[in-house]
Tab-separated table of C-alpha atoms and ligand atoms in Angstrom:
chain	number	residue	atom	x	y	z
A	658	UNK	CA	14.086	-17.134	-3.679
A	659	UNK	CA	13.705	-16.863	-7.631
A	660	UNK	CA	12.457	-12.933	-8.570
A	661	UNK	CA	10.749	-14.518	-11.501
A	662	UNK	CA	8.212	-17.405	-11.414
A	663	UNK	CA	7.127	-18.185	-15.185
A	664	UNK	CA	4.084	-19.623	-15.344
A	665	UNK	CA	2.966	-18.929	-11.401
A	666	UNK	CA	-0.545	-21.192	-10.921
A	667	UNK	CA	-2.838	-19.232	-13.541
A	668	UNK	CA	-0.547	-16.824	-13.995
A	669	UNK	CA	2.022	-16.314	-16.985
A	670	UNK	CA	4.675	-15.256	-14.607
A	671	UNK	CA	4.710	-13.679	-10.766
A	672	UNK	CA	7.692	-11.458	-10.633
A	673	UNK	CA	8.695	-10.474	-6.925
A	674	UNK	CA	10.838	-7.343	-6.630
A	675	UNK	CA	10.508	-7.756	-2.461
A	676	UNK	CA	9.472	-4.031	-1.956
A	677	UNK	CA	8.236	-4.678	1.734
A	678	UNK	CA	11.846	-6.316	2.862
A	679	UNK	CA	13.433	-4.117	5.344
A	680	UNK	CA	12.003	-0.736	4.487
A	681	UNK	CA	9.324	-0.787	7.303
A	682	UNK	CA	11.410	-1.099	10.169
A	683	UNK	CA	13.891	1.464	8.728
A	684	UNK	CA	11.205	4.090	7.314
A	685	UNK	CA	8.898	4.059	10.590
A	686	UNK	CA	11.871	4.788	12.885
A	687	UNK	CA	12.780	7.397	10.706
A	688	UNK	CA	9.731	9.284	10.127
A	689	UNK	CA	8.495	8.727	13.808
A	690	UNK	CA	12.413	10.444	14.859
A	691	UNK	CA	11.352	13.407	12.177
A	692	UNK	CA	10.181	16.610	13.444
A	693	UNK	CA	6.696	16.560	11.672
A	694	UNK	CA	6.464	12.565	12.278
A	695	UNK	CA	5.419	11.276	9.193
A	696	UNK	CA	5.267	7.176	7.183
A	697	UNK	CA	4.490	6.439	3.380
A	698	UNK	CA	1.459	5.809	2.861
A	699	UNK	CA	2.287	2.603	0.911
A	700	UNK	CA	2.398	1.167	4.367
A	701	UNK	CA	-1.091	1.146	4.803
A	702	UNK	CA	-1.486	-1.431	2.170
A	703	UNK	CA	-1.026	-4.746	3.615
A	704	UNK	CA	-3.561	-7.687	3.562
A	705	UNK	CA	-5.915	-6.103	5.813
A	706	UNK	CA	-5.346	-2.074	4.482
A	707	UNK	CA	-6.160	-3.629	0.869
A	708	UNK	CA	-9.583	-5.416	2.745
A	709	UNK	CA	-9.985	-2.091	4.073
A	710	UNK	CA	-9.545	0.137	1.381
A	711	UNK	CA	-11.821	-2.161	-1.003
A	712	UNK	CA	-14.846	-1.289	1.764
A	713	UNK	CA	-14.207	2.387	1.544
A	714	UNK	CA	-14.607	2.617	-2.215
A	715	UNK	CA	-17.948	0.825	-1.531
A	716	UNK	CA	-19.031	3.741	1.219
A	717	UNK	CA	-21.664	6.100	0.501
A	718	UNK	CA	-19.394	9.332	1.038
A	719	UNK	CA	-16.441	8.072	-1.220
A	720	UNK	CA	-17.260	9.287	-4.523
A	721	UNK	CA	-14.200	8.364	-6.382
A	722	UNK	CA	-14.799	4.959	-7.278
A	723	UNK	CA	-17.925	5.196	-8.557
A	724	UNK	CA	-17.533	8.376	-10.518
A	725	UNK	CA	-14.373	6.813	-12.045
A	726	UNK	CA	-16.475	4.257	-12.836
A	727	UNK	CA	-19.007	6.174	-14.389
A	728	UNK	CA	-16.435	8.020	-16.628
A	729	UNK	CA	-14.989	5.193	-18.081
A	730	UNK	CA	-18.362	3.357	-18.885
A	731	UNK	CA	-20.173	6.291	-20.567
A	732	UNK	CA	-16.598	7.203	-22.620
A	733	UNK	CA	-15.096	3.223	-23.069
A	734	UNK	CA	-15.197	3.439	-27.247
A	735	UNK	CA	-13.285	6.840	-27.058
A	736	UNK	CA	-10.938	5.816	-24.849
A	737	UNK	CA	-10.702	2.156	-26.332
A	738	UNK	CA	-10.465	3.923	-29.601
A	739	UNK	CA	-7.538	6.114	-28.473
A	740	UNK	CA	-5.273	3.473	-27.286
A	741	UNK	CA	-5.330	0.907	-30.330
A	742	UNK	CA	-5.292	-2.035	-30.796
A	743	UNK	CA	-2.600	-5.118	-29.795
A	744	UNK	CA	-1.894	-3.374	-26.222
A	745	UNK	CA	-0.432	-4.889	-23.759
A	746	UNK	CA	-1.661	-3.193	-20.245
A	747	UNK	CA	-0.016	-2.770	-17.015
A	748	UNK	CA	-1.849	-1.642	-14.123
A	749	UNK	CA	0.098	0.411	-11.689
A	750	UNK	CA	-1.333	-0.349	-8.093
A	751	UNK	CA	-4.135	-2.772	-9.183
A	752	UNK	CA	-5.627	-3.545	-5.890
A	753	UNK	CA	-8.514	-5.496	-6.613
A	754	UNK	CA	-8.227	-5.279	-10.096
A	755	UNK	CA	-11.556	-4.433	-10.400
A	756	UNK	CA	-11.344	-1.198	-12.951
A	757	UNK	CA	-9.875	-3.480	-15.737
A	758	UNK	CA	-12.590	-5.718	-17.062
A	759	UNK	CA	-14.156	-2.670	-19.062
A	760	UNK	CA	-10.484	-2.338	-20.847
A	761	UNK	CA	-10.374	-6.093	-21.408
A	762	UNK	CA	-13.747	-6.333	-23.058
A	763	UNK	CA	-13.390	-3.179	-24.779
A	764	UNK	CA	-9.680	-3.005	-26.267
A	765	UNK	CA	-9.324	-4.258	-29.795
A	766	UNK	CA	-7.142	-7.829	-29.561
A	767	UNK	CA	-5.199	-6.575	-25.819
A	768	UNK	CA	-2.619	-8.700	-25.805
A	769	UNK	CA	-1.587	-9.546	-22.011
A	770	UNK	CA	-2.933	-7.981	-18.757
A	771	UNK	CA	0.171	-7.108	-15.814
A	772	UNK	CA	-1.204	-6.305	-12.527
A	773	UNK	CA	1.427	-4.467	-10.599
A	774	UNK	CA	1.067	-3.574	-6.360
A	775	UNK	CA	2.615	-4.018	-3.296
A	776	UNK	CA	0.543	-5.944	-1.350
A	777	UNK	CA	1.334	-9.336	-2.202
A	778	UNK	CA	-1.358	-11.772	-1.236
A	779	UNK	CA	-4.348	-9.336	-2.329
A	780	UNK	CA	-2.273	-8.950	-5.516
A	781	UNK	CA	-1.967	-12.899	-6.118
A	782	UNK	CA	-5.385	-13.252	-5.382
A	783	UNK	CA	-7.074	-10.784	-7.330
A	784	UNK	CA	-4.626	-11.228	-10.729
A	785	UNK	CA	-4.899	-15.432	-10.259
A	786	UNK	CA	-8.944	-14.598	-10.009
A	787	UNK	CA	-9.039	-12.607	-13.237
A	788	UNK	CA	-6.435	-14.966	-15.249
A	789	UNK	CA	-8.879	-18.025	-14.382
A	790	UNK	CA	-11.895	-15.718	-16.275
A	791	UNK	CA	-9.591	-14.841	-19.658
A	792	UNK	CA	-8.358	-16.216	-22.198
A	793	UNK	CA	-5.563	-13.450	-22.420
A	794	UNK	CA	-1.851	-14.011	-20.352
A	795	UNK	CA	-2.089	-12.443	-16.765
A	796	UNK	CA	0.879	-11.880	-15.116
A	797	UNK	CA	1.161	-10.137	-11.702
A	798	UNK	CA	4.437	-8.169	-10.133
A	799	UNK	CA	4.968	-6.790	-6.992
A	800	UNK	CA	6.649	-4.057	-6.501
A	801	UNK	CA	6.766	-0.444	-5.084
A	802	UNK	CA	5.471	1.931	-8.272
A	803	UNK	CA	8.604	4.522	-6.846
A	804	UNK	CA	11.490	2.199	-8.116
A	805	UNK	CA	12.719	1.781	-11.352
A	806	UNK	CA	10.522	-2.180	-12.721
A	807	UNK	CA	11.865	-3.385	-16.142
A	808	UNK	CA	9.241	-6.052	-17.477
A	809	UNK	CA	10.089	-9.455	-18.544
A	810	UNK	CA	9.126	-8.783	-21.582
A	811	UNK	CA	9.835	-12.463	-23.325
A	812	UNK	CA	7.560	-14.103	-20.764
A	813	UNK	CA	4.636	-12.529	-22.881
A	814	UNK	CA	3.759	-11.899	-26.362
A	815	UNK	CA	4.966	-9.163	-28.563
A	816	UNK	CA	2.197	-6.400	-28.243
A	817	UNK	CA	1.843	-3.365	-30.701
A	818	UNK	CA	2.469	-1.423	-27.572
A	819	UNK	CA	2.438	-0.888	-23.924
A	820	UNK	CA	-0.693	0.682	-21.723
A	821	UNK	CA	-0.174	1.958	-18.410
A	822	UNK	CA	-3.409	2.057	-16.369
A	823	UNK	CA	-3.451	4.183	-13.419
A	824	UNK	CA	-6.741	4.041	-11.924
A	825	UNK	CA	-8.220	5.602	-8.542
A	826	UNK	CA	-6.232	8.677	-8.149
A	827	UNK	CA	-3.451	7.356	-6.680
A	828	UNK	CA	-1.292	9.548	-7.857
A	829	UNK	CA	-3.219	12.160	-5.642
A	830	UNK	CA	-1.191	10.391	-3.191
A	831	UNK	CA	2.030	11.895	-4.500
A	832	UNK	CA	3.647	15.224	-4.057
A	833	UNK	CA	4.030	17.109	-8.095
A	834	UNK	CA	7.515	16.347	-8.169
A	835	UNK	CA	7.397	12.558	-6.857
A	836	UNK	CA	4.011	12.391	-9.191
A	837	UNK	CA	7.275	13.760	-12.448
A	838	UNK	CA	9.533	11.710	-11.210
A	839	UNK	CA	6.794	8.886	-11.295
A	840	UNK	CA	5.213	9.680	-14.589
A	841	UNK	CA	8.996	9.703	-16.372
A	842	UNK	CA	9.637	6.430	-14.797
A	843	UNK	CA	6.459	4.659	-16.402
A	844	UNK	CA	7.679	6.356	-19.784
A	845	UNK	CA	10.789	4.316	-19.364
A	846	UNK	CA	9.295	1.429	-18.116
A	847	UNK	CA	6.360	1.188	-21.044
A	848	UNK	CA	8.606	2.974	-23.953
A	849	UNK	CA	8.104	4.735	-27.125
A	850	UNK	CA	4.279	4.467	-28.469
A	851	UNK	CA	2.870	3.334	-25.185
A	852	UNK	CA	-0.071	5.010	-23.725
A	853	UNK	CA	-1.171	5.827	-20.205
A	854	UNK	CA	-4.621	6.132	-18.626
A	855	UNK	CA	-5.080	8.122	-15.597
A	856	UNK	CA	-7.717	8.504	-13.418
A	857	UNK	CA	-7.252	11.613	-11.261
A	858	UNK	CA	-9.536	13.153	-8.695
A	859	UNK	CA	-10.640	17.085	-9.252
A	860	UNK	CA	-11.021	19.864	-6.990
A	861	UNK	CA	-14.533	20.542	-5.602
A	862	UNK	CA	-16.363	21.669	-2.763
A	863	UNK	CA	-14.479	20.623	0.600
A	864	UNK	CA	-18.087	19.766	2.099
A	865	UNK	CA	-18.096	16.956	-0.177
A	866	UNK	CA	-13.965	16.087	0.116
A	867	UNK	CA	-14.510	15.945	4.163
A	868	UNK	CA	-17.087	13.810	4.025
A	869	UNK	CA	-15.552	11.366	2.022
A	870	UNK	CA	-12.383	10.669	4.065
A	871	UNK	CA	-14.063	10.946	7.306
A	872	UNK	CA	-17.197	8.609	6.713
A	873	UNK	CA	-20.228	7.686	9.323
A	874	UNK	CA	-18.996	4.206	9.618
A	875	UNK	CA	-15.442	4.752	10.835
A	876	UNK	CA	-14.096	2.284	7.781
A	877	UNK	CA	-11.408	5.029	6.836
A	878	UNK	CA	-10.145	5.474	10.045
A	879	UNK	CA	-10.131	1.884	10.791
A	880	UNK	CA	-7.993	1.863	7.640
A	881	UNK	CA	-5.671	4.891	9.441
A	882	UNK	CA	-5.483	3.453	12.354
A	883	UNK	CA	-4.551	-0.375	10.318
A	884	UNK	CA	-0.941	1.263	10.128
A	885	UNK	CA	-0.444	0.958	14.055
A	886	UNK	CA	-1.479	-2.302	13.911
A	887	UNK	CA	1.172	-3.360	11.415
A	888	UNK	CA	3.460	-1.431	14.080
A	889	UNK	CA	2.520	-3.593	16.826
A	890	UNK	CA	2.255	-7.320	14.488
A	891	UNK	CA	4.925	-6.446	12.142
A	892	UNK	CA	7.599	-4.255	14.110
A	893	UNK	CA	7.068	-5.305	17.876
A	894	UNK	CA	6.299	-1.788	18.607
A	895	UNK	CA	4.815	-0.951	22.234
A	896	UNK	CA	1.770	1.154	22.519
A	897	UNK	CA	-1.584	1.588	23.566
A	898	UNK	CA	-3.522	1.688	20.318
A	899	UNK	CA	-6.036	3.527	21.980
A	900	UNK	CA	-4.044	6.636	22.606
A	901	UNK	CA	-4.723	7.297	18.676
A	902	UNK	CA	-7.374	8.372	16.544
A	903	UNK	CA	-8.119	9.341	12.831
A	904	UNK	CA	-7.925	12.535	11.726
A	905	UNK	CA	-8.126	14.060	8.271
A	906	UNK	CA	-9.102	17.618	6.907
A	907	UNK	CA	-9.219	19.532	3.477
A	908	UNK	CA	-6.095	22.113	3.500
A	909	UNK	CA	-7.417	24.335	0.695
A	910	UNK	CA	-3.902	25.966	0.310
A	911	UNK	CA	-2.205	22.927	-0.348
A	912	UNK	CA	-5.489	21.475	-2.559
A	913	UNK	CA	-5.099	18.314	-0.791
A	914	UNK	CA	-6.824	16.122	2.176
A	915	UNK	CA	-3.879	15.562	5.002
A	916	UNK	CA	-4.361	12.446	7.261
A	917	UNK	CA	-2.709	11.990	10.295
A	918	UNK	CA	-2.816	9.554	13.276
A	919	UNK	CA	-3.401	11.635	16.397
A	920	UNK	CA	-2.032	11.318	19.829
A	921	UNK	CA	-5.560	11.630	22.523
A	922	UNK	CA	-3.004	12.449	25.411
A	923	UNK	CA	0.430	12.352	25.665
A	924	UNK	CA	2.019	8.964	24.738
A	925	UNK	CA	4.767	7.443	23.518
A	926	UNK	CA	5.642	4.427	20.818
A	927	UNK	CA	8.610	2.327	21.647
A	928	UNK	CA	10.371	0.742	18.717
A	929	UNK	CA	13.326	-1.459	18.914
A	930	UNK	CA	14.358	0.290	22.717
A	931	UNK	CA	13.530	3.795	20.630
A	932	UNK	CA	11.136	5.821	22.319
A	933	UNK	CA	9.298	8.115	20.218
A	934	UNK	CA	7.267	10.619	22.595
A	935	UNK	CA	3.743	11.790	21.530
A	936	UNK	CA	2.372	15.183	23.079
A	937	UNK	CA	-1.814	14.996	23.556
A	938	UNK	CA	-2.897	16.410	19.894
A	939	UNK	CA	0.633	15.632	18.340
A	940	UNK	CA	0.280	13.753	14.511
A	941	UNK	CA	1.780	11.509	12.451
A	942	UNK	CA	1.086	12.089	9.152
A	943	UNK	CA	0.152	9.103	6.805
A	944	UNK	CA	-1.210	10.477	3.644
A	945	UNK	CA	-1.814	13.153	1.133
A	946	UNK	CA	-4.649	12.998	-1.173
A	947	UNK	CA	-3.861	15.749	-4.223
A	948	UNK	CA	-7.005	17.116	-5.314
A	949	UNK	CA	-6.469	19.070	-9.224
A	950	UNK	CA	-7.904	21.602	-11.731
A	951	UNK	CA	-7.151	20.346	-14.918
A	952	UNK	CA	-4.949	23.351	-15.291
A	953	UNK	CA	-2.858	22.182	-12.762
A	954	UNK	CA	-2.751	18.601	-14.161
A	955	UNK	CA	-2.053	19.783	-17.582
A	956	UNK	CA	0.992	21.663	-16.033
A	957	UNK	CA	2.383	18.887	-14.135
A	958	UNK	CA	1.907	16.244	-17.604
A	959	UNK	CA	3.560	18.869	-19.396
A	960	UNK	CA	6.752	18.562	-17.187
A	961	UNK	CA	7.276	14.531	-18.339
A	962	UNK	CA	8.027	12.886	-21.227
A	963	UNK	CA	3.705	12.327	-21.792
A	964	UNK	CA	1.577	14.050	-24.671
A	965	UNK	CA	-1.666	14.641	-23.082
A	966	UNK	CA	-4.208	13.479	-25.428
A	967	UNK	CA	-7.468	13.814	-24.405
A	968	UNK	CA	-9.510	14.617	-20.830
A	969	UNK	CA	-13.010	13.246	-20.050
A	970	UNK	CA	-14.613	14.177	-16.729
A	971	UNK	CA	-18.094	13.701	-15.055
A	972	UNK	CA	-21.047	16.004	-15.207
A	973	UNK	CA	-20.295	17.303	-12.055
A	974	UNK	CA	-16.257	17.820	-13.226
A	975	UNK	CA	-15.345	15.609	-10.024
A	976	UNK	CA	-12.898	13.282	-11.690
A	977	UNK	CA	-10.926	13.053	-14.547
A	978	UNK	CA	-9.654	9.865	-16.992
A	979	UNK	CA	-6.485	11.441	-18.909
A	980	UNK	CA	-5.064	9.375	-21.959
A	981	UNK	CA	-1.671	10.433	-22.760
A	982	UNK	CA	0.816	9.050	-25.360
A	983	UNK	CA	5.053	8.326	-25.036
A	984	UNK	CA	5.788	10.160	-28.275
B	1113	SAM	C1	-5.889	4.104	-3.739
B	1113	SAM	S1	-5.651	2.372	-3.970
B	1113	SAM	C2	-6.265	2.185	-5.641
B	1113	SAM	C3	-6.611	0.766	-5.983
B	1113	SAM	C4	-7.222	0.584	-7.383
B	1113	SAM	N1	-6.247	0.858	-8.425
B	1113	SAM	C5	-8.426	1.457	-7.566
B	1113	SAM	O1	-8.402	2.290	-8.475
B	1113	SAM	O2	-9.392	1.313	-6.815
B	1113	SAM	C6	-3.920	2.320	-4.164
B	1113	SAM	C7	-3.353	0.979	-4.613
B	1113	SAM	O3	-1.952	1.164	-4.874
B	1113	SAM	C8	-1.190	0.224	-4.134
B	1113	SAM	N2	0.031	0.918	-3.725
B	1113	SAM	C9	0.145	1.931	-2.833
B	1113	SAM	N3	1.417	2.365	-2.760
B	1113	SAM	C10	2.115	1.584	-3.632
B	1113	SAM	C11	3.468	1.559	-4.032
B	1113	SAM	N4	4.356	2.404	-3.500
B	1113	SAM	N5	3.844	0.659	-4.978
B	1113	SAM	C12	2.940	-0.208	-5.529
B	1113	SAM	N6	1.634	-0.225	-5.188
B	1113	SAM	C13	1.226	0.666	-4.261
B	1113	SAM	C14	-2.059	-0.204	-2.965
B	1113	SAM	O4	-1.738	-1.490	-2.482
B	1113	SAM	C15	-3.465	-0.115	-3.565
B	1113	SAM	O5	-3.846	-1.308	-4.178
């Protein structure tokens, strides 16, 4: 199949980089054989896991969404101001791409919009939706935000320079030095002049960060426990899902929420002929969720290529839009 479909429906170009072909198998096998047994948490993101996720940014208990939200309304000519005019943006894990019509309507003359994820359909969907509204090129590309994505740039026009958006604190998800490693790949990827916008989710009381990945209506665990059902449909993997339940915590030392998938008596998951045993309370880990100070941000910026230019948070100092420049 061709990488690069130019134009792709309403889209200027889909460009597929396959990010989901073979890895699962592979990666599941080997995290469930490790000692702490552990999977990406890109894995919970199929069509379902993106469903999912979209619900829990509409709970009560998850904050982030909302107080993103709220930043980048009450501080949009600032921040519009900052990044210039004649950008072209690319949205790192768009989702929905529902955090971009604010940058759309508020950028002077933007001149393309590239929704990047690795969820294919939900990605298709949502960038074909938006491209249908604008007048502006939409292009969409999926691919896994760890690996090295060089943009077609002649599919588009020439803009003055590149935007990276990176919305909804995903990379809380990362570990500091995968979050380096990440941030010096979208300097490479965007080049000189470009500027990046990142949303990024503060430390606070751990009251408030329990609540919100362990809600009342079970939607985040249903999204945990989404990952053993892409076991079962995707990998033929044997198991009672039952056995399993959500569990996620605040680990103040580590400033970070840990979620695992937790064995309710000893079990086992059989992959390929592999059996991997569980003991009753035994985990597998499926996600970190980084929570900084902006000391600690401003530490880790300082260790890419990035300028950071300026910080806006909340009232409450729960969340944090960043705009840094590729100087
Ligand atoms: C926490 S959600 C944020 C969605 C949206 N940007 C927002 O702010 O609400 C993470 C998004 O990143 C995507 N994603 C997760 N891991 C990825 C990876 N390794 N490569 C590309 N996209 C990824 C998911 O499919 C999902 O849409």
């Amino acid at each position: 199949m061709t990488d690069l479909i130019a134009p792709y429906g309403p889209l200027a170009f889909f460009l597929d980089l396959h990010p989901d072909l073979g890895d699962f198998r592979s990666d599941a096998i080997a995290g469930l054989s490790a000692p702490q047994k552990w999977i990406s948490a890109k894995y919970f993101y199929d069509e379902n896991g993106s469903k999912l996720f979209q619900k829990i940014t509409e709970l009560e208990e998850y904050y982030p969404t909302r107080t993103e939200k709220e930043i980048f309304s009450a501080n949009a000519p600032a921040i519009t101001a900052g990044v210039g005019p004649r950008a072209a943006i690319f949205e790192y894990g768009s989702g929905a791409s529902e955090k971009i019509e604010w940058l759309l309507n508020g950028l002077a003359n933007p001149t393309a919009y590239v929704a990047m994820d690795i969820s294919k359909d939900h990605l298709i969907e949502s960038a074909s939706a938006l491209a249908r509204d604008h007048a502006l090129p939409v292009a969409a590309v999926c691919a896994d935000f760890h690996a090295p994505v060089d943009l077609p740039q002649n599919a588009l026009p020439a803009p003055a320079h590149w935007l990276g958006f990176f919305p909804g604190s995903t990379i809380g998800n990362m570990l500091a030095e995968t979050a380096v490693a990440f941030l010096n790949r979208a300097a490479k990827t965007l080049g000189p002049g470009a500027k990046f916008l990142l949303g990024v989710d503060l430390e606070k009381d751990p009251t408030v960060l329990n609540a919100a990945y362990n809600d009342r209506d079970g939607v985040t665990a249903a999204f945990n426990l989404n990952l053993l059902r892409r076991f079962r449909r995707e990998l033929d993997a044997r198991f009672n899902i039952e056995d399993f339940e959500h569990y996620a915590f605040y680990n103040a030392a580590e400033f970070r929420i840990e979620m695992y998938l937790r064995a309710r008596r000893a079990t086992a998951i059989e992959i390929d002929g592999l059996v991997f045993p569980f003991r009753k309370g035994e985990t597998l880990h499926t996600e970190n969720s980084h929570k900084y100070s902006l000391p600690r941000l401003t530490a880790l910026i300082a260790k890419t290529p990035w300028r950071l230019d300026a910080v806006w948070t909340d009232e409450r100092d729960w969340f944090a839009a960043c705009l840094l420049s590729n100087s």
